[in-house]
Amino acid sequence: MAPPFFEIDGSTLEGGGQILRNAISLSSLCKKPISINKIRHGRAQPGLKNQHRVGLQLASTISSGTLIGAKNGSTSVQYTPGFISLPGDFRADSVTAGSVTLLLQVALPLLLFSNRLPTKIVPSTLTLLGGTNATHAPQVDHTQNVLIPFLETHFGLKEGSIVLDINKRGYFPKGGGEIVTTVRPLAQGQKLKSFSLLERGKIKSIQGIAHYSKLPGSVGREMIDGAQRELRRAGYGRAERDPEDELNEDSEKEERVPVNIENRRESNDVAVAGGSGIVLWAELEGGGYIGGSAVGRKGLNPAAVGKEAAQLLIKGLDNGGCVDEWLQDQIIIFMALAEGTSEVNCGRDELELHTQ
């Protein structure tokens, strides 16, 4: 007799891919079959897109599960999880410029929680192909410099438990990027630690990466200049020199948060096509992270791209929380899986629909 399927309404709230990603990950870990209906019900093109299908198939592969109905355009799928046996080497290709970081969201909880070797811990590797720097998903640099450090800091993971390497950048619309993530699973019986992150503290520093490939060398510098100007306007980074200060060496100057943005020009062999983007993040004394990012687009000058990223970072900082909008929804599943009760200050604004 087939087990009953837990019914999930895929049109809930935003009705997007986050419901699919969390549902299949939790189904695999809890060994509960699920049926997801009304997938992306309110969207202009309802049903599974290529990236969603690939993510579901990746989770099914890792979990040796049975997936029914997972084809492009499908509005309903059924999934029966199997048994996860790690370590393993897994690979998934979105084929398009679909985000590799969204594929990683599906797989990461499974790879962390599924060690079946009683006497030793052996890492698994996950190779993902697709878009590394997209507009409607966390850029891979955000995952690398915000999400992973946050998980290791607050959930009790050893440093180096999750290592993400960017082998090739894939910009929209061609994609073709490649990342390799090595995940060291928890030991048998080990659980994630719960945490409380309610106090933000002061901003320790603002860092960032302006990346570009197969474009003029001025692109990176202009993105950085645009970001720094906007940050200075908001009171971060080095202030413009006031000529009167030179006349009064004893005048007190406002202490400003240091800003360091790396100018990274990718060589032709680590990018499929030309493209650019910038990711900024602020590290907080309390252990929080606030990020802001933007991707280069046709008709938008690089300085405006940098300004856009800085504005998002400033908006997140002004909101008063300890995590940004990209980070808050990604950590929910780990908070649910951790031992005890976790809590985090997401700021004054209403929670993002992904988080809800």
XYZ file of C-alpha atoms in Angstrom:
356
model
C 0.000 0.000 0.000
C 1.420 3.369 -1.042
C 1.992 5.856 1.808
C -0.317 8.922 1.925
C 1.016 12.048 0.301
C 1.259 15.252 2.275
C -0.561 17.853 0.156
C 1.171 21.185 -0.451
C -0.493 24.173 -2.134
C 2.135 25.612 -4.458
C 0.166 28.849 -4.906
C 0.575 29.909 -1.250
C 1.629 33.567 -0.812
C 4.094 34.359 -3.606
C 3.582 30.893 -5.043
C 7.147 30.679 -6.340
C 10.028 28.272 -6.449
C 10.944 28.601 -2.768
C 7.966 26.431 -1.830
C 9.256 23.713 -4.173
C 12.828 23.904 -2.890
C 12.018 23.751 0.820
C 9.255 21.193 0.382
C 11.342 18.610 -1.444
C 14.320 19.088 0.885
C 12.183 18.619 4.005
C 10.346 15.710 2.406
C 13.656 13.956 1.781
C 14.957 14.575 5.301
C 11.690 13.701 7.074
C 10.966 10.706 4.811
C 7.461 12.001 4.094
C 5.987 11.694 0.560
C 4.548 14.934 -0.789
C 2.238 16.107 -3.532
C 2.705 19.716 -4.686
C -0.186 21.211 -6.663
C -0.905 24.599 -8.270
C 2.817 25.122 -8.898
C 3.552 28.789 -9.652
C -0.211 29.198 -10.077
C -0.314 32.993 -10.251
C 2.606 33.486 -12.619
C 2.342 34.613 -16.233
C 3.641 31.175 -17.236
C 2.446 28.755 -14.527
C 4.110 25.447 -13.812
C 7.669 24.231 -13.620
C 10.402 26.007 -15.500
C 13.617 24.305 -16.441
C 15.448 25.407 -13.299
C 12.676 24.209 -10.960
C 12.547 20.830 -12.692
C 16.311 20.399 -12.468
C 16.260 21.285 -8.760
C 13.559 18.726 -8.010
C 15.422 16.082 -9.986
C 18.666 16.884 -8.141
C 17.023 16.365 -4.741
C 15.448 13.151 -5.974
C 18.832 11.888 -7.179
C 20.574 12.667 -3.886
C 17.731 11.017 -1.956
C 17.187 8.048 -4.308
C 13.570 9.150 -4.499
C 10.735 8.675 -6.976
C 9.573 11.846 -8.729
C 6.408 11.861 -10.862
C 5.211 14.686 -13.100
C 8.412 16.738 -13.153
C 8.426 18.161 -16.643
C 8.474 21.721 -17.889
C 5.049 23.354 -17.566
C 3.743 20.800 -15.080
C 1.608 22.279 -12.287
C 1.615 19.178 -10.091
C 4.288 16.714 -8.928
C 4.427 13.778 -6.550
C 7.569 12.819 -4.707
C 8.402 9.787 -2.589
C 11.811 10.068 -0.884
C 14.209 7.164 -0.645
C 17.312 6.744 1.502
C 20.203 9.176 1.258
C 23.596 7.512 1.268
C 26.600 9.811 1.416
C 29.288 10.680 0.526
C 28.569 11.203 -3.145
C 29.472 13.238 -6.202
C 26.467 14.947 -7.741
C 25.989 17.109 -10.804
C 23.118 19.209 -12.152
C 22.841 21.472 -15.187
C 20.130 24.102 -15.523
C 20.975 24.161 -19.270
C 19.840 27.797 -19.419
C 21.089 30.731 -17.336
C 19.024 29.429 -14.410
C 20.641 30.233 -11.083
C 23.110 27.729 -9.639
C 22.593 29.227 -6.172
C 18.926 28.207 -6.226
C 19.964 24.670 -7.137
C 22.380 24.748 -4.205
C 19.515 25.747 -1.888
C 17.760 22.475 -2.723
C 20.778 20.252 -2.173
C 22.643 21.823 0.744
C 20.357 20.648 3.587
C 20.454 17.112 2.189
C 24.236 17.039 1.944
C 24.657 18.409 5.466
C 22.248 16.046 7.208
C 22.689 12.710 5.524
C 25.930 11.089 6.627
C 25.422 7.327 6.933
C 29.026 6.403 7.739
C 29.194 5.598 11.477
C 32.939 5.953 11.986
C 34.122 8.686 9.644
C 33.018 11.842 7.881
C 33.690 12.090 4.150
C 32.671 15.205 2.189
C 30.377 15.146 -0.823
C 30.874 17.284 -3.904
C 28.215 19.068 -5.909
C 28.923 20.455 -9.386
C 26.302 22.890 -10.658
C 26.097 24.468 -14.097
C 24.049 27.488 -15.132
C 23.885 31.158 -14.208
C 26.170 32.325 -11.430
C 25.070 35.965 -11.331
C 21.367 36.434 -12.012
C 18.914 39.221 -11.234
C 16.211 37.257 -9.388
C 18.431 35.045 -7.236
C 21.393 35.508 -4.884
C 24.597 36.063 -6.820
C 27.122 33.309 -6.173
C 29.379 35.858 -4.437
C 26.610 36.502 -1.903
C 26.333 32.768 -1.215
C 30.103 32.516 -0.860
C 30.641 35.555 1.360
C 27.364 35.921 3.272
C 25.326 32.704 3.458
C 28.148 30.235 4.069
C 29.932 32.321 6.758
C 26.571 32.871 8.472
C 25.797 29.142 8.524
C 29.217 28.301 9.934
C 29.108 31.069 12.540
C 25.617 30.542 13.940
C 24.739 26.881 13.433
C 27.854 25.318 14.922
C 29.409 24.085 11.679
C 33.167 23.774 11.588
C 34.957 26.347 9.465
C 35.424 24.878 6.006
C 32.373 22.612 6.275
C 31.050 24.227 3.091
C 33.543 25.314 0.440
C 32.280 26.896 -2.772
C 34.611 27.394 -5.736
C 33.662 29.380 -8.835
C 35.210 27.549 -11.785
C 33.450 29.602 -14.436
C 31.086 32.543 -14.361
C 27.844 32.306 -16.295
C 26.144 35.602 -17.077
C 22.646 36.089 -18.454
C 21.458 35.147 -21.044
C 23.981 32.430 -21.954
C 24.662 30.966 -18.528
C 27.184 28.166 -18.768
C 28.817 28.933 -15.429
C 30.141 26.244 -13.125
C 30.549 26.071 -9.373
C 31.811 23.172 -7.274
C 30.712 22.951 -3.644
C 32.303 20.569 -1.172
C 30.073 19.803 1.808
C 31.270 18.090 4.971
C 28.205 16.425 6.543
C 27.317 16.438 10.202
C 28.368 13.378 12.149
C 25.710 10.778 12.883
C 23.521 12.083 15.678
C 24.951 15.596 15.457
C 22.486 18.463 15.159
C 22.727 22.060 14.129
C 22.881 24.457 17.051
C 20.107 26.949 17.629
C 20.966 30.627 17.932
C 19.552 33.992 18.936
C 20.539 36.998 16.840
C 18.493 40.014 17.886
C 21.081 42.736 18.493
C 22.872 44.119 15.471
C 25.728 46.017 17.070
C 27.937 48.345 15.086
C 28.973 47.801 11.488
C 32.475 46.308 11.481
C 33.196 46.786 7.782
C 31.705 46.906 4.318
C 33.278 44.687 1.698
C 32.466 43.775 -1.852
C 33.432 42.340 -5.218
C 32.943 44.056 -8.566
C 33.320 41.332 -11.187
C 33.296 41.552 -14.975
C 34.459 39.577 -17.987
C 35.139 40.329 -21.644
C 34.382 44.003 -21.061
C 36.603 47.117 -20.915
C 38.782 47.462 -17.842
C 36.954 50.647 -16.843
C 33.766 48.696 -16.029
C 34.954 47.411 -12.659
C 36.350 50.746 -11.580
C 33.153 52.571 -12.536
C 30.974 50.100 -10.604
C 33.164 50.598 -7.550
C 33.119 54.391 -7.918
C 29.328 54.408 -8.221
C 28.974 52.239 -5.115
C 31.467 54.239 -3.068
C 29.857 57.568 -3.931
C 26.476 56.310 -2.790
C 27.938 54.823 0.399
C 29.764 58.060 1.210
C 26.535 59.973 0.688
C 24.945 57.741 3.333
C 27.832 58.168 5.753
C 29.887 55.049 5.032
C 33.413 54.886 3.723
C 35.962 57.651 3.382
C 34.392 61.093 3.327
C 35.347 63.676 0.729
C 38.095 65.915 2.093
C 36.936 69.284 3.354
C 39.539 71.962 2.467
C 38.974 73.636 5.835
C 40.221 70.495 7.578
C 43.678 71.202 6.216
C 43.667 74.483 8.114
C 42.667 72.893 11.393
C 44.524 69.668 12.107
C 42.772 69.306 15.451
C 39.263 69.285 13.949
C 37.335 66.139 14.770
C 36.377 64.034 11.760
C 33.428 61.709 11.722
C 34.513 58.109 12.158
C 33.389 56.168 9.110
C 32.952 52.479 8.403
C 35.819 51.155 6.255
C 34.807 50.099 2.728
C 36.887 47.690 0.656
C 35.581 46.586 -2.751
C 37.684 44.223 -4.854
C 37.996 44.934 -8.572
C 37.950 41.453 -10.123
C 38.438 41.139 -13.853
C 37.777 37.531 -14.809
C 40.001 36.046 -17.495
C 38.337 34.831 -20.682
C 38.694 31.175 -19.710
C 36.574 31.548 -16.562
C 33.533 33.134 -18.183
C 31.377 31.930 -21.043
C 30.254 35.378 -22.169
C 30.709 39.008 -21.259
C 28.928 40.298 -18.202
C 29.315 42.159 -14.930
C 27.938 42.582 -11.458
C 28.734 43.800 -7.981
C 28.029 42.320 -4.538
C 28.426 44.284 -1.303
C 28.054 43.079 2.253
C 28.323 44.610 5.716
C 29.549 42.488 8.603
C 27.946 43.398 11.923
C 29.426 43.156 15.427
C 26.516 41.021 16.595
C 27.261 38.381 13.954
C 24.803 39.480 11.288
C 25.322 40.194 7.606
C 23.562 42.676 5.338
C 24.137 42.481 1.598
C 23.270 44.419 -1.530
C 23.937 43.508 -5.143
C 23.237 44.376 -8.764
C 23.944 42.809 -12.149
C 25.118 44.706 -15.210
C 22.457 45.134 -17.879
C 22.416 46.475 -21.410
C 21.833 50.212 -21.446
C 22.784 50.699 -17.780
C 26.151 52.327 -17.190
C 28.496 50.618 -14.689
C 28.363 53.487 -12.185
C 24.580 53.090 -12.001
C 25.034 49.350 -11.334
C 27.329 50.131 -8.415
C 24.910 52.747 -7.114
C 22.022 50.271 -7.283
C 23.929 47.704 -5.194
C 24.882 50.348 -2.624
C 21.276 51.556 -2.363
C 20.098 48.036 -1.593
C 22.808 47.647 1.048
C 21.901 50.990 2.613
C 18.200 50.053 2.589
C 19.038 46.832 4.432
C 21.154 48.658 6.991
C 18.495 51.310 7.547
C 15.938 48.547 8.151
C 17.673 47.767 11.447
C 17.816 43.979 11.157
C 20.653 41.473 11.384
C 20.100 39.767 7.993
C 19.234 40.945 4.502
C 16.300 39.921 2.325
C 18.289 37.199 0.492
C 19.740 35.729 3.664
C 16.580 35.652 5.791
C 14.647 33.249 3.570
C 17.621 30.920 3.030
C 18.292 30.336 6.734
C 14.670 29.471 7.630
C 15.044 25.790 6.722
C 18.222 25.482 8.809
C 16.549 27.206 11.762
C 13.719 24.674 11.495
C 16.165 21.756 11.419
C 18.349 23.036 14.272
C 18.012 21.759 17.824
C 15.941 24.034 20.031
C 14.491 27.398 19.035
C 16.298 29.937 16.878
C 15.407 33.584 16.454
C 16.714 36.365 14.245
C 15.928 40.056 13.876
C 14.837 40.682 10.263
C 14.295 44.424 10.724
C 11.298 46.725 10.756
C 9.982 45.975 7.275
C 7.467 43.219 6.654
C 9.053 39.816 6.071
C 9.871 38.962 2.478
C 7.290 36.710 0.802
C 10.013 34.083 0.294
C 10.566 34.080 4.044
C 6.845 33.911 4.826
